[in-house]
Amino acid sequence: MRKCFTYSSLFFIIILCSFSGNRDAVRKNPPVTVAQPAPYRLDASTAKINKESTEVVEDSRLSTKKGIALKPGIPAGIDGARTEPDIVFDVKLPKSGRYVMSTYAVTDAEGAELMKKAKTKFESLFMKIQIDDRRPTKRVVYVPWDQRNQETGKFEFSGESQQLKIWLPRGVRLEYIDLAAYIPPAVPPKALSYQPKVLPPATHPRLWVNQQSLPQVKAQLQVGENLAAWEKVKKAALTPFVFEFDPNAEMAFNPKLEGAVESKAFYYLMTGDKKIGKEAIRLTADYLSRVEFGNLLDITREMGRAIYAASQVYDWCYDLMTPEQKKVLYTNLMRLSDDMEAGWPPFKQSVINGHGNEAQICRDLLAMSIAVYNEDPKPYQYTSYIILEDLVPMRKFEYQSPRHNQGVNYGSYRFGWDMHSAWLFYRMTGKPVFDDNIKDVRYFWQYMRVPDGQMLRDGDGFTAGKPGEFFYWKSPQTMFLNYTYARDPLIKAEFERQGGIPNTPVLFLLLNDPALKAAPSTESMPLTKDFGKILGSMIARTGWDIGLNSNDVVAEIKGGGYLFGNHQHADAGSVQLYYRGFQFGDLGVYKFYGTPYDTGFNKRSVSHSMMLAVNPEAKGSDPSDGGTRPNRRFPKTAEEVQSDGGYNNGKVLSADFGPSQIKPSFSYFAADLTGAYASKMDAYTRGFCFLNLDRQDIPAAIILTDDMTTEGAGISKYWQINALNKPEQTADGVVLHNQRGELVGKTHVQMLVPASAERKIEILSGPDANSSFARKFEAPEVNLPEITGHRILISPKVPATRNRFLTVFQVTAGDTKPLPVEHYETPVSYVVILADRVVSMSNNTGLITKPFNLKVPETGTYQVVLAGMKAGTWNVKSADGKVNLKAEVADGKNTIFFKGAGGQYSITPGS
């Protein structure tokens, strides 16, 4: 009886069947001899059609106005319900060889409804194809994100007359199939002659361990927390794995088998048990020579996992393999490598960003190339070139800012693969190849954490729980690789809070040092983090209390540095605030990449809390939403990102916090964002000052300044913040709110400049908020409050080339009334007085260079922050002579802090 393979709900169920054709049920048309230049198009209207199951339908969306679909009520025959194909093409290609097949199809009403409800790629629509009497295969023909073209895969054609047989799914109208001669990726000239700087040792093992580190790994197997992982690996290794298959049927990928062979190979490496090692080799050879992966979205990840598991077997059991077994594994490792998205040679994608910066190069192909280096050094020559000459120098530049440009989720995923390559090279040679700044990126995810366990929003793909509930965001494998590489007890504690990596005990045993003890307390970490100038941003907190009863505030501002594309959003200058729930921030949600909603709203400035400047004559790189320059392409080198204006995200002017470096009372950030916008922007600077008020009822406040000059008064300016809950409009601005359980948090937004008589406010809610002004977008069907959120837009009543905004945010517990705010303007600065704080911030786009006078209220002692000061020596003198301070202002910090009583102060530059 034929064996069928089924897996968990995360994997599409593949049922494999054979058939014998019934030509009586097929309408005969003349054979199609494809002789036109590539691609060779097989128009569905010229196919032989099974009249019992299939019909030609009219559809104006198709270039030929006709497509082929299953008849109403006819079930799909993909899983063996019908042996006769729905369509048959008689094909004769001009020469033998490998061809890339692709399809073009649309959905009917039934298919459109299925795709609308789909939540994952596994709900794509599949067809079955067969060439002559070869083993049939199932391939995706339509996906939930409405992409009509699908690459089906690479297939061998003989150049003689052949039949291409198709079984269609319900819901699809197929117009044509293209066949294009396959051309392998070109090898860069430098890679052709590359001599790797770092070489694998002559001996095995060399994946994750070498002759020097192997004794240490063995010695730690039963020490501390490693013991439980070792027991798990030992049990898996010693349990026989039952693996039956039909040699005539396509075999689906089998994660359980891959895990089993990894455990068995590692057990052999640790114990020398040849029986278990030989079982690992046999299972791997049988599996690798028969497994097929199809064309499901991102299937290269599953394919790469098989390559990685087999490479470990190859390396760790090397001395047990026969020459024939080595040949089987090597041949099929190269076969699968050829089908990876990066292709083979692996130059079809860049390792810097996108899918090329994932497991396929950084772990899978690198591991394979290290394992087979003795037999074939060419794979290592190529993969080491990609990593050592492309990835390593680019990361040295990027990680000057210790955060990831792809955001919280994609960033943690892709950074994990950077760490795999860093670890693989380090363990192979005993020497690091990445700059040490890679160790600092780990703190990004700790600072992004908000009290209910979620993360501040950044980039695509955030995962969130229900509003008001505790949901602890996790990426434990990346945390594991971080703490083991940097030997950081704080990140080890975070890894343990995230539950560890119970499903990858082999990796845990390879890297974990049980002598490194976790340090659960975060009290030693500063509450504010300046992320530098490559990815300009600052996060300020009032505490590290994670839990539903936390009273902590977390705020972020972005801006300055560079835009690296792909999953990074056009959000330079955006702000977020969390207090007992998200008060304001982002409204976009991510479901599928590249949909109109995704590219027109989610990734664009309009879905973020930031300034918009809408040009009615927008064209070229000027986005219609009025925001910063959107860019999905990414730079390949540090030189490119710095020289190409398309990546310009503005410039960080100032970043400082203090006076305590652990629990600062103020956190200041300013960015010149002119370069982030298109040519419509002549000058724009945003300043941000977060005040930790150190009180329970009003824990924090923010002062925000904006000074924007556009190329003309006809460009409409909008000061925008986005909220999840409907705001309450007031004479001064708005009141925002959110809550966790019974704990209500509010944000009182008070706009001081322009005055209320000089501005107008508009609040867009629900479907109206999911818009880019004139264009509305249909939000995806997800259960998240962002899709029913609200956009608050404040704009000047009278158009002008230059507009300035000064806004104060006060965070209050429940119905606590906000504190009174006083403010005035000097010739060079805004001065805001709130509680026991006096804050002066530049009132224009430049740093303060001229003297000015400051008036502090007469009652009490105040903490005074002078922000936006030019670097150099400044003198602060009180009229009564009690304060006479000479301050050295540091370049890039641009602040002065002092405490003083009420009265007049003169602020003057110079010695």
Short mmCIF file of N, CA and C in Angstrom, two decimals, residues 300-389:
data_model
loop_
_atom_site.label_atom_id
_atom_site.label_comp_id
_atom_site.label_asym_id
_atom_site.label_seq_id
_atom_site.Cartn_x
_atom_site.Cartn_y
_atom_site.Cartn_z
N THR A 300 12.17 27.69 0.54
CA THR A 300 13.62 27.58 0.68
C THR A 300 14.02 27.43 2.15
N ARG A 301 13.16 27.91 3.06
CA ARG A 301 13.47 27.75 4.49
C ARG A 301 13.39 26.29 4.89
N GLU A 302 12.33 25.61 4.45
CA GLU A 302 12.22 24.18 4.75
C GLU A 302 13.30 23.38 4.01
N MET A 303 13.57 23.77 2.77
CA MET A 303 14.61 23.10 1.99
C MET A 303 15.97 23.27 2.66
N GLY A 304 16.23 24.48 3.13
CA GLY A 304 17.50 24.75 3.79
C GLY A 304 17.67 23.95 5.06
N ARG A 305 16.57 23.73 5.78
CA ARG A 305 16.66 22.95 7.01
C ARG A 305 17.09 21.52 6.71
N ALA A 306 16.63 20.97 5.59
CA ALA A 306 17.06 19.62 5.19
C ALA A 306 18.54 19.62 4.82
N ILE A 307 18.98 20.65 4.11
CA ILE A 307 20.40 20.76 3.74
C ILE A 307 21.26 20.85 5.00
N TYR A 308 20.80 21.66 5.95
CA TYR A 308 21.56 21.86 7.19
C TYR A 308 21.67 20.56 7.99
N ALA A 309 20.55 19.84 8.15
CA ALA A 309 20.56 18.59 8.90
C ALA A 309 21.49 17.58 8.22
N ALA A 310 21.39 17.47 6.90
CA ALA A 310 22.23 16.52 6.17
C ALA A 310 23.70 16.91 6.24
N SER A 311 23.98 18.21 6.26
CA SER A 311 25.38 18.66 6.35
C SER A 311 25.99 18.30 7.69
N GLN A 312 25.20 18.39 8.77
CA GLN A 312 25.69 17.97 10.07
C GLN A 312 26.01 16.48 10.08
N VAL A 313 25.15 15.68 9.47
CA VAL A 313 25.41 14.24 9.37
C VAL A 313 26.69 14.00 8.59
N TYR A 314 26.83 14.71 7.47
CA TYR A 314 28.01 14.55 6.62
C TYR A 314 29.29 14.85 7.41
N ASP A 315 29.27 15.92 8.20
CA ASP A 315 30.47 16.33 8.93
C ASP A 315 30.71 15.46 10.17
N TRP A 316 29.68 15.27 10.97
CA TRP A 316 29.86 14.59 12.25
C TRP A 316 30.05 13.08 12.09
N CYS A 317 29.50 12.52 11.02
CA CYS A 317 29.64 11.06 10.79
C CYS A 317 30.57 10.77 9.61
N TYR A 318 31.43 11.71 9.30
CA TYR A 318 32.24 11.62 8.10
C TYR A 318 33.04 10.32 8.04
N ASP A 319 33.65 9.94 9.15
CA ASP A 319 34.52 8.76 9.14
C ASP A 319 33.75 7.46 9.01
N LEU A 320 32.41 7.49 9.15
CA LEU A 320 31.60 6.28 9.02
C LEU A 320 31.04 6.08 7.62
N MET A 321 31.04 7.11 6.81
CA MET A 321 30.39 7.03 5.50
C MET A 321 31.24 6.29 4.47
N THR A 322 30.57 5.53 3.66
CA THR A 322 31.23 4.90 2.52
C THR A 322 31.35 5.93 1.40
N PRO A 323 32.22 5.69 0.44
CA PRO A 323 32.31 6.62 -0.71
C PRO A 323 30.97 6.80 -1.42
N GLU A 324 30.20 5.71 -1.51
CA GLU A 324 28.90 5.81 -2.18
C GLU A 324 27.94 6.70 -1.39
N GLN A 325 27.95 6.55 -0.08
CA GLN A 325 27.08 7.39 0.75
C GLN A 325 27.48 8.86 0.67
N LYS A 326 28.77 9.13 0.66
CA LYS A 326 29.21 10.51 0.49
C LYS A 326 28.73 11.08 -0.84
N LYS A 327 28.77 10.25 -1.87
CA LYS A 327 28.34 10.70 -3.20
C LYS A 327 26.85 11.00 -3.21
N VAL A 328 26.05 10.14 -2.58
CA VAL A 328 24.60 10.34 -2.54
C VAL A 328 24.28 11.63 -1.80
N LEU A 329 24.89 11.82 -0.64
CA LEU A 329 24.62 13.03 0.12
C LEU A 329 25.10 14.27 -0.62
N TYR A 330 26.32 14.23 -1.16
CA TYR A 330 26.84 15.39 -1.87
C TYR A 330 25.98 15.74 -3.07
N THR A 331 25.62 14.73 -3.87
CA THR A 331 24.81 14.98 -5.08
C THR A 331 23.48 15.64 -4.74
N ASN A 332 22.84 15.13 -3.71
CA ASN A 332 21.52 15.67 -3.36
C ASN A 332 21.60 16.98 -2.59
N LEU A 333 22.69 17.19 -1.86
CA LEU A 333 22.89 18.51 -1.26
C LEU A 333 23.01 19.56 -2.36
N MET A 334 23.74 19.25 -3.42
CA MET A 334 23.87 20.19 -4.52
C MET A 334 22.56 20.33 -5.29
N ARG A 335 21.81 19.23 -5.42
CA ARG A 335 20.49 19.30 -6.08
C ARG A 335 19.58 20.26 -5.35
N LEU A 336 19.50 20.14 -4.05
CA LEU A 336 18.63 21.02 -3.27
C LEU A 336 19.16 22.44 -3.26
N SER A 337 20.46 22.60 -3.22
CA SER A 337 21.04 23.94 -3.23
C SER A 337 20.65 24.69 -4.50
N ASP A 338 20.56 23.98 -5.59
CA ASP A 338 20.20 24.58 -6.86
C ASP A 338 18.77 25.14 -6.84
N ASP A 339 17.91 24.56 -6.00
CA ASP A 339 16.52 25.00 -5.94
C ASP A 339 16.27 26.06 -4.87
N MET A 340 17.30 26.43 -4.11
CA MET A 340 17.13 27.49 -3.13
C MET A 340 16.87 28.82 -3.83
N GLU A 341 16.25 29.76 -3.12
CA GLU A 341 15.98 31.06 -3.73
C GLU A 341 17.26 31.75 -4.18
N ALA A 342 18.33 31.55 -3.45
CA ALA A 342 19.60 32.16 -3.83
C ALA A 342 20.21 31.49 -5.04
N GLY A 343 19.69 30.30 -5.42
CA GLY A 343 20.18 29.58 -6.58
C GLY A 343 21.54 28.97 -6.35
N TRP A 344 22.03 28.34 -7.40
CA TRP A 344 23.40 27.84 -7.37
C TRP A 344 24.05 28.08 -8.71
N PRO A 345 25.21 28.72 -8.73
CA PRO A 345 25.93 29.31 -7.60
C PRO A 345 25.05 30.33 -6.85
N PRO A 346 25.30 30.54 -5.56
CA PRO A 346 24.32 31.24 -4.71
C PRO A 346 24.39 32.77 -4.81
N PHE A 347 24.26 33.29 -6.05
CA PHE A 347 24.39 34.72 -6.27
C PHE A 347 23.11 35.35 -6.82
N LYS A 348 22.01 34.62 -6.73
CA LYS A 348 20.74 35.14 -7.24
C LYS A 348 20.15 36.19 -6.30
N GLN A 349 20.50 36.12 -5.02
CA GLN A 349 20.02 37.07 -4.03
C GLN A 349 21.21 37.64 -3.25
N SER A 350 20.98 38.81 -2.68
CA SER A 350 22.02 39.42 -1.85
C SER A 350 21.92 38.91 -0.42
N VAL A 351 23.06 38.73 0.21
CA VAL A 351 23.11 38.30 1.61
C VAL A 351 22.85 39.46 2.56
N ILE A 352 22.79 40.68 2.05
CA ILE A 352 22.67 41.86 2.92
C ILE A 352 21.27 42.01 3.48
N ASN A 353 20.24 41.74 2.67
CA ASN A 353 18.87 41.92 3.12
C ASN A 353 17.98 40.99 2.31
N GLY A 354 16.70 40.94 2.67
CA GLY A 354 15.79 40.04 1.99
C GLY A 354 16.03 38.60 2.39
N HIS A 355 15.49 37.69 1.59
CA HIS A 355 15.59 36.27 1.91
C HIS A 355 17.02 35.75 1.82
N GLY A 356 17.87 36.47 1.08
CA GLY A 356 19.28 36.06 1.03
C GLY A 356 19.98 36.23 2.36
N ASN A 357 19.41 37.09 3.21
CA ASN A 357 19.97 37.30 4.54
C ASN A 357 19.21 36.47 5.57
N GLU A 358 19.00 35.22 5.23
CA GLU A 358 18.33 34.32 6.15
C GLU A 358 19.15 33.05 6.25
N ALA A 359 18.49 31.97 6.59
CA ALA A 359 19.22 30.73 6.86
C ALA A 359 19.92 30.18 5.62
N GLN A 360 19.37 30.43 4.44
CA GLN A 360 19.85 29.71 3.26
C GLN A 360 21.35 29.93 3.00
N ILE A 361 21.86 31.14 3.19
CA ILE A 361 23.29 31.38 2.99
C ILE A 361 24.03 31.34 4.32
N CYS A 362 23.48 32.04 5.32
CA CYS A 362 24.20 32.21 6.59
C CYS A 362 24.32 30.93 7.40
N ARG A 363 23.43 29.97 7.19
CA ARG A 363 23.54 28.71 7.91
C ARG A 363 23.62 27.52 6.95
N ASP A 364 22.62 27.40 6.07
CA ASP A 364 22.44 26.15 5.33
C ASP A 364 23.53 25.91 4.29
N LEU A 365 23.73 26.87 3.39
CA LEU A 365 24.75 26.69 2.37
C LEU A 365 26.15 26.81 2.95
N LEU A 366 26.29 27.66 3.98
CA LEU A 366 27.59 27.75 4.65
C LEU A 366 27.93 26.43 5.32
N ALA A 367 26.97 25.83 6.02
CA ALA A 367 27.21 24.54 6.67
C ALA A 367 27.55 23.47 5.64
N MET A 368 26.79 23.44 4.54
CA MET A 368 27.06 22.46 3.49
C MET A 368 28.47 22.64 2.92
N SER A 369 28.83 23.90 2.66
CA SER A 369 30.13 24.14 2.03
C SER A 369 31.29 23.76 2.95
N ILE A 370 31.10 23.97 4.25
CA ILE A 370 32.12 23.55 5.21
C ILE A 370 32.21 22.04 5.26
N ALA A 371 31.05 21.38 5.26
CA ALA A 371 31.03 19.91 5.40
C ALA A 371 31.70 19.22 4.22
N VAL A 372 31.44 19.69 2.98
CA VAL A 372 31.92 18.98 1.78
C VAL A 372 33.22 19.56 1.25
N TYR A 373 33.89 20.40 2.03
CA TYR A 373 35.06 21.12 1.53
C TYR A 373 36.13 20.17 1.01
N ASN A 374 36.34 19.05 1.63
CA ASN A 374 37.37 18.10 1.16
C ASN A 374 37.08 17.62 -0.25
N GLU A 375 35.81 17.30 -0.51
CA GLU A 375 35.42 16.73 -1.79
C GLU A 375 35.26 17.82 -2.87
N ASP A 376 34.81 18.99 -2.46
CA ASP A 376 34.58 20.07 -3.43
C ASP A 376 34.74 21.42 -2.73
N PRO A 377 35.85 22.12 -2.93
CA PRO A 377 36.07 23.40 -2.26
C PRO A 377 35.30 24.58 -2.87
N LYS A 378 34.70 24.36 -4.05
CA LYS A 378 34.03 25.46 -4.74
C LYS A 378 32.85 26.03 -3.95
N PRO A 379 31.95 25.21 -3.36
CA PRO A 379 30.87 25.79 -2.56
C PRO A 379 31.36 26.69 -1.43
N TYR A 380 32.44 26.31 -0.78
CA TYR A 380 32.96 27.15 0.30
C TYR A 380 33.58 28.43 -0.26
N GLN A 381 34.23 28.33 -1.41
CA GLN A 381 34.79 29.52 -2.04
C GLN A 381 33.70 30.56 -2.27
N TYR A 382 32.54 30.12 -2.75
CA TYR A 382 31.44 31.05 -3.06
C TYR A 382 30.77 31.58 -1.79
N THR A 383 30.41 30.68 -0.88
CA THR A 383 29.67 31.14 0.31
C THR A 383 30.57 31.96 1.23
N SER A 384 31.82 31.61 1.36
CA SER A 384 32.71 32.41 2.20
C SER A 384 32.93 33.78 1.58
N TYR A 385 32.99 33.85 0.26
CA TYR A 385 33.10 35.15 -0.41
C TYR A 385 31.90 36.03 -0.06
N ILE A 386 30.70 35.46 -0.16
CA ILE A 386 29.47 36.21 0.09
C ILE A 386 29.46 36.75 1.52
N ILE A 387 29.84 35.92 2.47
CA ILE A 387 29.76 36.32 3.88
C ILE A 387 30.93 37.21 4.28
N LEU A 388 32.13 36.79 3.95
CA LEU A 388 33.31 37.53 4.42
C LEU A 388 33.52 38.84 3.68
N GLU A 389 33.17 38.89 2.39
CA GLU A 389 33.43 40.09 1.60
C GLU A 389 32.22 41.00 1.46
#
